[in-house]
Structures are given as C-alpha cells and as structure tokens.
Tab-separated table of C-alpha atoms in Angstrom:
chain	number	residue	atom	x	y	z
C	1	MET	CA	-40.090	19.006	9.209
C	2	ASN	CA	-42.997	17.210	7.398
C	3	PHE	CA	-44.987	20.442	8.116
C	4	LEU	CA	-42.633	22.225	5.722
C	5	ASN	CA	-42.239	19.553	3.093
C	6	SER	CA	-46.045	19.140	2.794
C	7	TYR	CA	-47.120	22.699	3.140
C	8	ASN	CA	-50.125	23.967	1.402
C	9	PRO	CA	-51.083	27.579	0.766
C	10	TYR	CA	-52.740	27.908	4.231
C	11	LYS	CA	-49.634	26.722	5.941
C	12	LEU	CA	-47.481	29.123	3.864
C	13	ILE	CA	-49.731	32.021	4.813
C	14	LEU	CA	-49.427	30.997	8.483
C	15	ILE	CA	-45.581	30.756	8.262
C	16	SER	CA	-45.549	34.187	6.455
C	17	LEU	CA	-47.590	35.804	9.149
C	18	ILE	CA	-45.819	34.422	12.074
C	19	GLY	CA	-42.450	35.057	10.543
C	20	SER	CA	-43.335	38.565	9.734
C	21	LEU	CA	-44.483	39.101	13.311
C	22	ILE	CA	-41.217	38.098	14.505
C	23	ILE	CA	-39.323	40.313	12.095
C	24	VAL	CA	-41.345	43.487	12.897
C	25	TYR	CA	-41.308	42.789	16.647
C	26	PRO	CA	-39.030	45.831	17.359
C	27	ASN	CA	-41.495	48.037	15.484
C	28	ILE	CA	-44.405	46.593	17.559
C	29	ALA	CA	-42.560	47.198	20.826
C	30	TRP	CA	-41.986	50.893	19.695
C	31	LEU	CA	-45.397	51.402	18.322
C	32	PRO	CA	-47.153	52.662	21.638
C	33	TRP	CA	-44.326	55.050	22.275
C	34	LYS	CA	-44.469	56.478	18.831
C	35	LEU	CA	-48.223	56.906	18.903
C	36	GLY	CA	-47.903	58.581	22.182
C	37	TYR	CA	-46.404	61.724	20.658
C	38	LEU	CA	-47.833	61.710	17.137
C	39	GLU	CA	-51.185	63.333	16.424
C	40	GLY	CA	-53.686	63.796	13.671
C	41	HIS	CA	-52.392	62.949	10.091
C	42	ALA	CA	-48.957	61.884	11.280
C	43	ARG	CA	-50.471	59.372	13.598
C	44	THR	CA	-52.616	57.843	10.902
C	45	THR	CA	-49.707	57.786	8.518
C	46	HIS	CA	-47.557	55.908	10.986
C	47	ILE	CA	-50.221	53.293	11.641
C	48	ASN	CA	-50.691	52.795	7.918
C	49	PHE	CA	-47.016	52.575	7.359
C	50	PHE	CA	-46.844	49.964	10.210
C	51	ILE	CA	-49.410	47.936	8.510
C	52	PHE	CA	-47.806	48.309	5.101
C	53	ARG	CA	-44.475	47.098	6.595
C	54	TYR	CA	-46.136	44.120	8.166
C	55	ILE	CA	-47.944	43.066	4.957
C	56	TYR	CA	-44.722	43.629	2.926
C	57	PHE	CA	-42.644	41.415	5.126
C	58	SER	CA	-45.421	38.764	5.210
C	59	VAL	CA	-45.482	38.682	1.458
C	60	LEU	CA	-41.789	38.732	1.025
C	61	ILE	CA	-41.323	35.947	3.621
C	62	GLY	CA	-44.002	33.816	1.854
C	63	LEU	CA	-42.259	34.222	-1.478
C	64	LEU	CA	-38.784	33.460	-0.031
C	65	VAL	CA	-39.879	30.326	1.883
C	66	HIS	CA	-41.616	28.993	-1.232
C	67	PHE	CA	-38.398	29.914	-3.357
C	68	ASN	CA	-36.283	28.008	-0.841
C	69	LEU	CA	-38.439	24.973	-0.434
C	70	ARG	CA	-39.208	24.557	-4.153
C	71	LYS	CA	-36.660	26.287	-6.305
C	72	ILE	CA	-33.351	26.127	-4.684
C	73	THR	CA	-31.849	22.616	-4.800
C	74	THR	CA	-28.365	23.014	-3.399
C	75	LEU	CA	-26.854	21.634	-0.237
C	76	HIS	CA	-24.449	24.502	-0.086
C	77	PHE	CA	-25.798	26.890	2.572
C	78	GLY	CA	-23.599	29.843	1.404
C	79	ARG	CA	-24.933	29.692	-2.148
C	80	ARG	CA	-28.478	29.403	-0.806
C	81	LEU	CA	-27.865	32.532	1.526
C	82	PHE	CA	-26.240	34.500	-1.341
C	83	ARG	CA	-29.444	33.996	-3.565
C	84	ASN	CA	-31.645	35.023	-0.722
C	85	ILE	CA	-29.486	38.233	-0.004
C	86	ILE	CA	-29.795	39.099	-3.703
C	87	ILE	CA	-33.615	38.836	-3.532
C	88	GLY	CA	-33.558	40.618	-0.307
C	89	THR	CA	-31.531	43.579	-1.528
C	90	ILE	CA	-34.001	44.051	-4.554
C	91	ALA	CA	-36.913	43.784	-2.016
C	92	TYR	CA	-35.097	46.280	0.162
C	93	ILE	CA	-34.799	48.925	-2.784
C	94	ILE	CA	-38.529	48.305	-3.635
C	95	TYR	CA	-39.370	48.789	-0.029
C	96	LEU	CA	-37.443	52.136	0.240
C	97	SER	CA	-38.835	53.425	-3.016
C	98	VAL	CA	-42.553	52.675	-1.766
C	99	SER	CA	-42.234	53.705	1.803
C	100	TYR	CA	-40.458	56.972	1.127
C	101	SER	CA	-43.873	58.622	0.737
C	102	PHE	CA	-45.031	57.320	4.134
C	103	CYS	CA	-42.111	58.180	6.227
C	104	SER	CA	-38.828	59.957	6.249
C	105	GLN	CA	-37.737	59.187	9.697
C	106	ALA	CA	-34.639	57.236	10.627
C	107	ASP	CA	-36.515	54.116	11.885
C	108	CYS	CA	-38.071	53.758	8.445
C	109	PHE	CA	-34.723	53.511	6.571
C	110	GLY	CA	-32.111	53.016	9.242
C	111	SER	CA	-30.050	50.116	10.799
C	112	ILE	CA	-33.085	48.476	12.287
C	113	LEU	CA	-34.620	47.978	8.829
C	114	ILE	CA	-31.456	46.639	7.391
C	115	PHE	CA	-31.095	44.184	10.231
C	116	GLN	CA	-34.609	43.102	9.638
C	117	PHE	CA	-33.972	42.299	6.072
C	118	ILE	CA	-30.721	40.391	6.906
C	119	VAL	CA	-32.502	38.344	9.605
C	120	MET	CA	-35.211	37.543	7.260
C	121	CYS	CA	-32.836	36.332	4.499
C	122	PHE	CA	-30.971	34.268	7.005
C	123	LEU	CA	-34.060	32.663	8.415
C	124	CYS	CA	-35.511	31.890	5.074
C	125	SER	CA	-32.301	30.457	3.991
C	126	PHE	CA	-32.009	28.391	7.166
C	127	VAL	CA	-35.438	27.068	6.683
C	128	GLY	CA	-34.843	26.001	3.052
C	129	HIS	CA	-31.439	24.487	3.843
C	130	VAL	CA	-32.669	22.379	6.767
C	131	SER	CA	-35.830	21.305	4.819
C	132	PHE	CA	-33.663	20.321	1.780
C	133	MET	CA	-31.249	18.431	4.033
C	134	TYR	CA	-34.214	16.515	5.555
C	135	LYS	CA	-35.668	15.677	2.080
C	136	ASP	CA	-32.103	14.587	0.798
C	137	GLN	CA	-31.725	12.305	3.926
C	138	ARG	CA	-35.182	11.014	3.411
C	139	GLN	CA	-34.440	10.145	-0.210
C	140	LYS	CA	-31.240	8.273	0.838
C	141	ASP	CA	-33.247	6.362	3.631
C	142	LEU	CA	-35.902	5.549	0.980
C	143	GLU	CA	-33.076	4.243	-1.485
C	144	ILE	CA	-31.664	2.151	1.335
C	145	GLU	CA	-34.948	0.694	2.103
C	146	GLN	CA	-35.510	0.018	-1.588
C	147	LEU	CA	-32.059	-1.586	-1.808
C	148	LYS	CA	-33.044	-3.868	1.107
C	149	VAL	CA	-36.152	-4.757	-0.898
C	150	GLU	CA	-34.149	-5.327	-4.020
C	151	ASN	CA	-31.664	-7.477	-2.200
C	152	LEU	CA	-34.544	-9.386	-0.731
C	153	GLN	CA	-35.956	-9.757	-4.237
C	154	SER	CA	-32.609	-10.974	-5.443
C	155	ARG	CA	-32.508	-13.610	-2.766
C	156	CYS	CA	-36.009	-14.702	-3.702
C	157	ASP	CA	-35.027	-14.840	-7.143
C	158	ALA	CA	-31.808	-16.836	-6.385
C	159	LEU	CA	-34.007	-19.197	-4.339
C	160	ALA	CA	-36.479	-19.563	-7.290
C	161	ASN	CA	-33.559	-20.538	-9.565
C	162	GLN	CA	-32.612	-23.237	-7.171
C	163	ILE	CA	-35.983	-24.668	-6.892
C	164	ASN	CA	-37.212	-23.943	-10.450
C	165	PRO	CA	-38.652	-27.315	-11.779
C	166	HIS	CA	-37.365	-26.465	-15.463
C	167	PHE	CA	-33.874	-25.950	-14.049
C	168	PHE	CA	-33.885	-29.192	-12.102
C	169	PHE	CA	-35.557	-31.153	-14.843
C	170	ASN	CA	-33.126	-29.815	-17.539
C	171	SER	CA	-30.171	-30.549	-15.308
C	172	LEU	CA	-31.404	-34.142	-14.601
C	173	ASN	CA	-32.070	-34.774	-18.111
C	174	SER	CA	-28.626	-33.714	-19.077
C	175	ILE	CA	-27.222	-36.142	-16.350
C	176	THR	CA	-29.533	-38.882	-17.533
C	177	ALA	CA	-28.267	-38.445	-21.101
C	178	LEU	CA	-24.576	-38.554	-19.908
C	179	VAL	CA	-25.308	-41.635	-17.818
C	180	ARG	CA	-27.088	-43.459	-20.883
C	181	LYS	CA	-23.870	-42.648	-22.936
C	182	LYS	CA	-21.844	-44.205	-20.066
C	183	ASN	CA	-19.769	-41.134	-20.129
C	184	ASP	CA	-18.655	-41.354	-16.462
C	185	GLU	CA	-16.124	-38.565	-16.650
C	186	ASN	CA	-18.530	-35.957	-18.212
C	187	THR	CA	-21.251	-36.990	-15.810
C	188	LEU	CA	-19.031	-36.337	-12.848
C	189	GLU	CA	-17.870	-32.950	-14.340
C	190	PHE	CA	-21.537	-32.066	-14.933
C	191	VAL	CA	-22.426	-32.781	-11.267
C	192	ASN	CA	-19.416	-30.859	-10.059
C	193	LYS	CA	-20.496	-27.862	-12.189
C	194	LEU	CA	-24.030	-28.021	-10.843
C	195	SER	CA	-22.819	-28.154	-7.209
C	196	ASP	CA	-20.625	-24.953	-8.148
C	197	VAL	CA	-23.739	-23.134	-9.435
C	198	PHE	CA	-25.810	-24.060	-6.339
C	199	ARG	CA	-23.055	-23.009	-4.078
C	200	TYR	CA	-22.515	-19.553	-5.710
C	201	ILE	CA	-26.268	-18.853	-5.675
C	202	LEU	CA	-26.368	-19.668	-1.957
C	203	LYS	CA	-23.382	-17.370	-1.172
C	204	SER	CA	-24.590	-14.631	-3.384
C	205	GLU	CA	-27.661	-14.173	-1.139
C	206	LYS	CA	-25.526	-12.441	1.497
C	207	LYS	CA	-23.456	-10.318	-1.020
C	208	GLY	CA	-24.292	-7.188	-2.931
C	209	LEU	CA	-21.209	-6.684	-4.982
C	210	VAL	CA	-18.795	-9.434	-6.077
C	211	THR	CA	-15.648	-9.221	-8.143
C	212	LEU	CA	-15.936	-9.767	-11.915
C	213	LYS	CA	-13.622	-12.876	-11.602
C	214	GLU	CA	-16.195	-14.446	-9.135
C	215	GLU	CA	-18.970	-13.764	-11.564
C	216	LEU	CA	-17.136	-15.083	-14.527
C	217	LEU	CA	-16.289	-18.270	-12.615
C	218	PHE	CA	-19.800	-18.864	-11.889
C	219	ILE	CA	-20.759	-18.277	-15.536
C	220	SER	CA	-17.975	-20.807	-16.565
C	221	SER	CA	-19.879	-23.423	-14.469
C	222	PHE	CA	-23.245	-22.512	-15.859
C	223	ARG	CA	-21.776	-22.280	-19.360
C	224	TYR	CA	-20.654	-25.902	-19.215
C	225	MET	CA	-24.122	-27.100	-18.088
C	226	LEU	CA	-25.658	-25.247	-21.133
C	227	GLU	CA	-23.114	-26.596	-23.554
C	228	VAL	CA	-23.972	-30.077	-22.401
C	229	ARG	CA	-27.679	-29.504	-22.481
C	230	PHE	CA	-27.662	-28.182	-26.076
C	231	ALA	CA	-25.026	-30.519	-27.325
C	232	ASN	CA	-22.432	-27.813	-27.964
C	233	LYS	CA	-24.884	-25.883	-30.078
C	234	ILE	CA	-24.116	-22.916	-27.773
C	235	GLU	CA	-20.795	-21.474	-27.161
C	236	PHE	CA	-19.250	-18.790	-24.922
C	237	GLN	CA	-16.428	-16.566	-25.953
C	238	ILE	CA	-15.068	-14.710	-22.804
C	239	LYS	CA	-12.496	-12.098	-23.560
C	240	VAL	CA	-12.003	-10.029	-20.420
C	241	ASP	CA	-8.838	-8.088	-19.520
C	242	ASP	CA	-7.089	-9.514	-16.526
C	243	THR	CA	-6.664	-6.013	-15.135
C	244	ARG	CA	-10.518	-5.737	-14.832
C	245	MET	CA	-11.007	-8.983	-12.852
C	246	ASP	CA	-11.049	-7.159	-9.445
C	247	LEU	CA	-13.626	-4.711	-10.419
C	248	LYS	CA	-17.044	-5.062	-8.786
C	249	ILE	CA	-20.367	-5.993	-10.205
C	250	PRO	CA	-23.731	-6.821	-8.535
C	251	SER	CA	-23.901	-10.522	-7.733
C	252	LEU	CA	-25.781	-12.824	-10.250
C	253	SER	CA	-25.769	-10.083	-12.945
C	254	LEU	CA	-25.022	-12.486	-15.672
C	255	LEU	CA	-27.458	-15.192	-14.861
C	256	PRO	CA	-30.559	-13.390	-16.074
C	257	LEU	CA	-28.775	-12.233	-19.281
C	258	VAL	CA	-27.724	-15.776	-20.143
C	259	ASP	CA	-31.149	-17.157	-19.219
C	260	ASN	CA	-32.804	-14.617	-21.506
C	261	ILE	CA	-30.563	-15.810	-24.346
C	262	VAL	CA	-31.761	-19.321	-23.894
C	263	VAL	CA	-35.510	-18.362	-23.250
C	264	HIS	CA	-35.985	-15.968	-26.228
C	265	ASN	CA	-33.788	-17.619	-28.961
C	266	THR	CA	-33.857	-20.719	-31.115
C	267	ILE	CA	-30.739	-22.892	-30.547
C	268	ASP	CA	-30.264	-25.831	-32.676
C	269	SER	CA	-27.967	-27.175	-35.402
C	270	GLU	CA	-29.048	-24.374	-37.806
C	271	HIS	CA	-28.971	-21.670	-35.321
C	272	LYS	CA	-25.772	-22.172	-33.194
C	273	MET	CA	-25.691	-19.555	-30.450
C	274	GLU	CA	-22.305	-17.725	-29.772
C	275	VAL	CA	-22.434	-15.629	-26.595
C	276	MET	CA	-19.676	-12.983	-26.423
C	277	ILE	CA	-18.604	-11.608	-23.036
C	278	LYS	CA	-15.856	-9.067	-23.235
C	279	THR	CA	-14.681	-5.735	-21.714
C	280	ASN	CA	-14.607	-2.700	-23.941
C	281	ASP	CA	-12.301	0.265	-24.106
C	282	LYS	CA	-14.461	2.166	-21.457
C	283	GLY	CA	-13.977	-0.565	-18.895
C	284	GLU	CA	-17.529	-1.903	-19.277
C	285	LEU	CA	-18.688	-5.439	-19.598
C	286	GLU	CA	-20.575	-6.312	-22.829
C	287	ILE	CA	-22.588	-9.299	-23.245
C	288	SER	CA	-23.920	-9.958	-26.777
C	289	ASN	CA	-25.475	-12.476	-28.833
C	290	PRO	CA	-27.049	-13.011	-32.358
C	291	ILE	CA	-30.824	-12.961	-32.375
C	292	TYR	CA	-32.635	-16.131	-33.495
C	293	PRO	CA	-36.261	-15.486	-32.617
C	294	LYS	CA	-38.396	-18.466	-31.762
C	295	ILE	CA	-41.477	-19.135	-34.063
C	296	ALA	CA	-43.688	-18.979	-30.863
C	297	PRO	CA	-42.042	-16.391	-28.569
C	298	ASN	CA	-42.099	-17.057	-24.985
C	299	ILE	CA	-44.407	-14.653	-22.900
C	300	THR	CA	-42.327	-13.036	-20.159
C	301	ASN	CA	-42.911	-10.040	-17.981
C	302	GLY	CA	-39.445	-8.510	-18.339
C	303	ILE	CA	-38.782	-8.418	-14.581
C	304	GLY	CA	-35.232	-9.920	-15.111
C	305	LEU	CA	-33.683	-7.077	-16.873
C	306	LYS	CA	-35.758	-4.509	-14.966
C	307	SER	CA	-34.570	-5.951	-11.687
C	308	LEU	CA	-31.049	-5.917	-12.930
C	309	GLU	CA	-31.322	-2.277	-13.943
C	310	ASN	CA	-32.628	-1.344	-10.466
C	311	ARG	CA	-29.899	-3.330	-8.608
C	312	PHE	CA	-27.143	-1.344	-10.746
C	313	HIS	CA	-28.741	1.848	-9.994
C	314	LEU	CA	-29.122	1.245	-6.254
C	315	LEU	CA	-25.789	-0.558	-5.682
C	316	MET	CA	-23.564	1.325	-8.059
C	317	ASN	CA	-25.532	4.433	-9.058
C	318	LYS	CA	-25.055	3.597	-12.593
C	319	LYS	CA	-27.190	2.547	-15.629
C	320	ILE	CA	-26.822	-0.468	-17.900
C	321	LYS	CA	-27.162	-0.014	-21.619
C	322	ILE	CA	-29.299	-2.221	-23.997
C	323	LYS	CA	-28.654	-2.315	-27.822
C	324	ASN	CA	-30.694	-4.203	-30.416
C	325	ASP	CA	-30.154	-3.730	-33.992
C	326	GLY	CA	-32.322	-6.625	-35.096
C	327	LYS	CA	-29.349	-9.032	-35.597
C	328	THR	CA	-27.345	-8.727	-32.250
C	329	PHE	CA	-28.632	-8.145	-28.722
C	330	THR	CA	-26.007	-6.449	-26.556
C	331	VAL	CA	-26.072	-5.517	-22.905
C	332	ILE	CA	-23.422	-3.298	-21.527
C	333	LEU	CA	-22.764	-3.446	-17.814
C	334	PRO	CA	-20.705	-0.760	-15.917
C	335	LEU	CA	-18.068	-2.030	-13.614
C	336	LYS	CA	-16.949	-0.507	-10.281
C-alpha cells in the first residue's frame, strides 16, 4: 500500500499501463481472430483502433487513479464510486464520439465496452478506497503514538515538578516560616497539602483523563501552598457548577496555567493576584487572572501551554482558547 501512497509519475504510468492491459484483455484475446479475416485498409484501421483503445484506457486509468488517491477524501465507498461513474460516463461519451470514425462494429460500442468502463470505474474506486482507509488508519496510529509520547512527556513533566529544586525550596521556605512563627496548626496543614499535591502528581502519571472534581481538589491543595507562600497576596475564586464536576479533563491541566500565573506576574501587596476558575454557559472551564507583568520578564520556552494544547487535541480532539486583552489573561478549557 505504500506503493500507492508514495507513487511518482513513473509508478502512475506503470499502474495505468498494467490496468489498461487488464481492461482490454478481451480485445487482445480476440485480436488474432479479427485480423484473420480483415484485409487491407480495414486491417490497418482495426490495429489503429486497438492501439487507440489501449492508450485511451491507460490515460483514463491514470487520471482516475490520481483523482482517487489525491482528490477524493471520503471513506464512503458508494460516494467515491458514484463520482467515478460520473467521470466514466463522460469518458465513455467522449470515447464513442472519437472512435466512431474508426469502427462501427458491435464490439466497438457494445456490451463488452460498457463492461470495461464499469470494471475500470470499480477498480479505480476500490484502489482509492483501500488507499484512503490505509492512510486514515496510519494517521490514527500516528496519533496514538503521538499520544503515547505526550503521555510520556506528561509523566516526565510531573516527575520534574516533583524534583524541581525551586518547588522544593519554596515549599521548605514556607514550612520554615511557619515553624518560626510557631504556627503548628498551619504547619501541619501545609505538610498535608504538600503530600496531597505529590500524591496526585504520582497518580496522574497513569491517567489520561480525570474528572473536573479531582482536578479542582488538587488545585485546592496547591492553592493553599501558594497562599501561604505569598502571604495571602494571591487568592483563588472557584465558581464551578456542581453538575459539571463529573466531566472529564486531561490530568494536570490546571497546574501549568497556575504556574504560569506565578512565573509571569508580579505578586505583592500592590499587585494582589486574584485567580478566577469558573464554568461558562458553554460548559467550558475558564481560568483568568489580571496581568501584572514583571519588570524583568522571565525567559520561558512556552512548552507548558503548547504541551497542554497538544494533550487536549489528542485526548479530547478539542482546542483550548487563549484570550489576552492586555489587562486580563484567560484560558478556556473544553470539558468532555
């Protein structure tokens, strides 16, 4: 099948010549018998007509094969065959008008000729249909392989979040600050939330889609850690319809978005950050925040958002939306 999908003009010519040879085989079989009783001009005319018939079918098969492999993109065999029959009918009419000057005998215009055109249309349709099904299956296989790569990348990202020195240092600094304040209750709560975050990240390695409820519970733990770290200068408003809680979303979808908010914005007493997480009327999840750009912006490669877009495309076949009006940054995630 790769032979068809990667054909060049030489392969197309070869397919056309072989296909035409099969189509005109009845005429080849009858040719010696015909030439046996024809003489002179009639004999020459019959030979010329036979050559014309072979060349005509060769060109027509080449055009139909190209049309089926490159132009028709439907998996419905009936529609493909119908289009080929229309082209075949037009070609048949042209053939009759041209060949009338060569021959007026029954074999030139009769049932054998009609059968040859029908077989040609069917074979070209079949070749195109099988080729397109093969390409479609290959595309699905490639997407599955890409999904495996994306899932592996997601696991690597999750592992990186676990061992990220900054993540550890910030968490340890927050715990240290709580200990120095002798705030045992908050220290214990922080450690519990930290363990919840690690536990979710570890479990998410084996999951593709999770419920929105699971993802929000994770963010609730992560939120607590950020609020402690920034001394309540960052707040989260979560307004999600309870009826949406069982909808699916790729695991760890919110983590890179929240992380981007912290990385790219100034968060202090003059720039209090309020993160809004809510569902809209279309059943989508919106994550928005005011934009407080840092004086010296962090240099990032944008892999987080790009990876998130790829995961939504592969796991849900949907696209995320990003809006930035200069004052508010919003990411809209589809739910399933």
